[in-house]
Every structure is written in structure tokens, then in C-alpha cells.
Amino acid sequence: MSEEELLQVIEQAATEGVSELDLSGRNLTTLPPEIGKLTQLKKLILDERGWGLCMRLHIKLV
């Protein structure tokens, strides 16, 4: 997934006020600062690569 596509997904999710976002299978190695726009987000679904990203960013995994 390109950065532009990811930003579009995040923008749409922010507009819709989603509480869950599935970004698994998108081979992400970083999360852009725009992820902070998702103020209603309760659950972010990532694949194994994303789990490593969370560990580097000290994000709590549940």
C-alpha cells in the first residue's frame, strides 16, 4: 500500500469516526502522524509487521 493510499484510508476512517480499523496485510513498516486523527479508534488491527512497529513505538498491545 502506498503512503498516499494509506492516508486516504485514514482520512476516510476519520471522517466516518470508525472505532476499528483493519490495516493487516498491507505490509506497513510505519504509521503516519495522521493516525492521530482517529480520535474514536478503539481497535487497530495489524499483521505481524505491524506488531513489530507497535513494539518499537511502545504502543500497548491487547
Coordinates of N, CA and C in Angstrom, one line a residue:
M1 N 0.8 -1.2 0.0 CA 0.0 0.0 0.0 C 0.9 1.2 0.0
S2 N 0.6 2.2 -0.9 CA 1.4 3.4 -0.9 C 1.0 4.3 0.2
E3 N 1.9 5.2 0.5 CA 1.6 6.2 1.6 C 0.4 7.0 1.3
E4 N 0.2 7.4 0.0 CA -1.0 8.1 -0.4 C -2.3 7.3 -0.1
E5 N -2.3 6.0 -0.5 CA -3.4 5.2 -0.2 C -3.7 5.1 1.2
L6 N -2.7 4.9 2.0 CA -2.8 4.8 3.5 C -3.4 6.1 4.1
L7 N -3.0 7.2 3.6 CA -3.5 8.5 4.1 C -5.0 8.6 3.7
Q8 N -5.4 8.1 2.5 CA -6.8 8.2 2.1 C -7.6 7.3 3.0
V9 N -7.1 6.1 3.4 CA -7.8 5.2 4.3 C -8.0 5.9 5.6
I10 N -7.0 6.5 6.1 CA -7.0 7.1 7.4 C -8.0 8.3 7.4
E11 N -8.0 9.1 6.3 CA -8.8 10.2 6.2 C -10.3 9.8 6.2
Q12 N -10.6 8.7 5.4 CA -12.0 8.2 5.3 C -12.4 7.7 6.7
A13 N -11.5 7.0 7.4 CA -11.9 6.4 8.7 C -12.1 7.6 9.7
A14 N -11.3 8.6 9.6 CA -11.5 9.8 10.5 C -12.9 10.5 10.2
T15 N -13.2 10.6 9.0 CA -14.5 11.2 8.6 C -15.6 10.4 9.1
E16 N -15.5 9.1 9.0 CA -16.6 8.2 9.4 C -16.6 8.0 10.9
G17 N -15.6 8.4 11.6 CA -15.5 8.2 13.1 C -15.4 6.7 13.5
V18 N -14.7 5.9 12.7 CA -14.7 4.5 13.0 C -14.0 4.2 14.3
S19 N -14.4 3.1 15.0 CA -13.8 2.7 16.2 C -12.8 1.5 16.0
E20 N -12.9 0.9 14.8 CA -12.0 -0.2 14.5 C -11.5 0.0 13.0
L21 N -10.2 -0.3 12.9 CA -9.5 -0.1 11.6 C -8.6 -1.3 11.3
D22 N -8.8 -2.0 10.2 CA -8.0 -3.2 9.9 C -7.0 -2.8 8.8
L23 N -5.7 -2.8 9.2 CA -4.6 -2.4 8.3 C -3.7 -3.7 8.1
S24 N -4.2 -4.8 8.4 CA -3.4 -6.1 8.2 C -3.3 -6.4 6.7
G25 N -2.2 -7.0 6.4 CA -2.0 -7.4 5.0 C -1.6 -6.3 4.1
R26 N -1.2 -5.2 4.7 CA -0.8 -4.0 3.9 C 0.7 -3.7 3.9
N27 N 1.5 -4.6 4.6 CA 2.9 -4.5 4.6 C 3.4 -3.2 5.1
L28 N 2.8 -2.7 6.2 CA 3.2 -1.4 6.8 C 4.5 -1.5 7.6
T29 N 5.3 -0.6 7.5 CA 6.5 -0.5 8.3 C 6.5 0.7 9.2
T30 N 5.6 1.7 8.9 CA 5.5 2.9 9.7 C 4.0 3.3 9.7
L31 N 3.6 4.1 10.7 CA 2.3 4.7 10.7 C 2.5 6.2 10.7
P32 N 1.8 6.8 9.8 CA 1.9 8.3 9.7 C 1.3 9.0 10.8
P33 N 1.7 10.2 11.1 CA 1.2 11.0 12.2 C -0.3 11.2 12.1
E34 N -0.8 11.1 10.9 CA -2.3 11.3 10.6 C -3.1 10.3 11.3
I35 N -2.5 9.2 11.8 CA -3.3 8.2 12.5 C -3.9 8.8 13.8
G36 N -3.3 9.9 14.2 CA -3.8 10.6 15.4 C -5.1 11.2 15.2
K37 N -5.6 11.4 13.9 CA -6.9 11.9 13.6 C -8.0 11.0 14.0
L38 N -7.7 9.7 14.2 CA -8.7 8.7 14.5 C -9.0 8.7 16.0
T39 N -9.7 9.8 16.4 CA -9.9 10.0 17.9 C -10.9 9.0 18.4
Q40 N -11.7 8.4 17.6 CA -12.7 7.4 18.1 C -12.2 6.0 18.0
L41 N -10.9 5.8 17.5 CA -10.4 4.5 17.3 C -10.1 3.7 18.6
K42 N -10.7 2.6 18.7 CA -10.5 1.7 19.9 C -9.7 0.5 19.6
K43 N -9.7 0.1 18.3 CA -9.0 -1.2 17.9 C -8.4 -1.0 16.5
L44 N -7.0 -1.2 16.5 CA -6.2 -1.1 15.3 C -5.7 -2.5 15.0
I45 N -6.1 -3.1 13.9 CA -5.7 -4.4 13.6 C -4.5 -4.4 12.6
L46 N -3.4 -5.0 13.0 CA -2.2 -5.0 12.2 C -1.7 -6.5 12.0
D47 N -0.9 -6.7 11.0 CA -0.3 -8.0 10.9 C 1.0 -8.1 11.7
E48 N 1.8 -9.2 11.4 CA 3.0 -9.4 12.2 C 4.0 -8.2 12.0
R49 N 4.1 -7.6 10.9 CA 5.0 -6.5 10.7 C 4.5 -5.3 11.5
G50 N 3.2 -5.1 11.6 CA 2.7 -4.1 12.4 C 2.9 -4.2 13.9
W51 N 2.9 -5.5 14.3 CA 3.2 -5.8 15.8 C 4.6 -5.3 16.1
G52 N 5.5 -5.6 15.2 CA 6.9 -5.1 15.5 C 6.9 -3.6 15.5
L53 N 6.2 -2.9 14.7 CA 6.1 -1.5 14.7 C 5.5 -1.0 16.0
C54 N 4.5 -1.6 16.5 CA 4.0 -1.2 17.8 C 5.0 -1.4 18.9
M55 N 5.8 -2.4 18.9 CA 6.8 -2.6 19.9 C 7.8 -1.5 19.9
R56 N 8.2 -1.1 18.7 CA 9.2 0.0 18.5 C 8.6 1.3 19.0
L57 N 7.3 1.5 18.8 CA 6.7 2.8 19.2 C 6.1 2.7 20.7
H58 N 6.3 1.6 21.3 CA 5.8 1.4 22.7 C 4.3 1.5 22.8
I59 N 3.6 1.0 21.8 CA 2.2 1.0 21.8 C 1.7 -0.3 22.5
K60 N 0.8 -0.1 23.4 CA 0.3 -1.3 24.2 C -0.5 -2.2 23.3
L61 N -0.2 -3.5 23.3 CA -0.9 -4.5 22.5 C -1.9 -5.2 23.5
V62 N -3.1 -5.3 23.0 CA -4.1 -6.0 23.8 C -4.7 -7.2 23.0

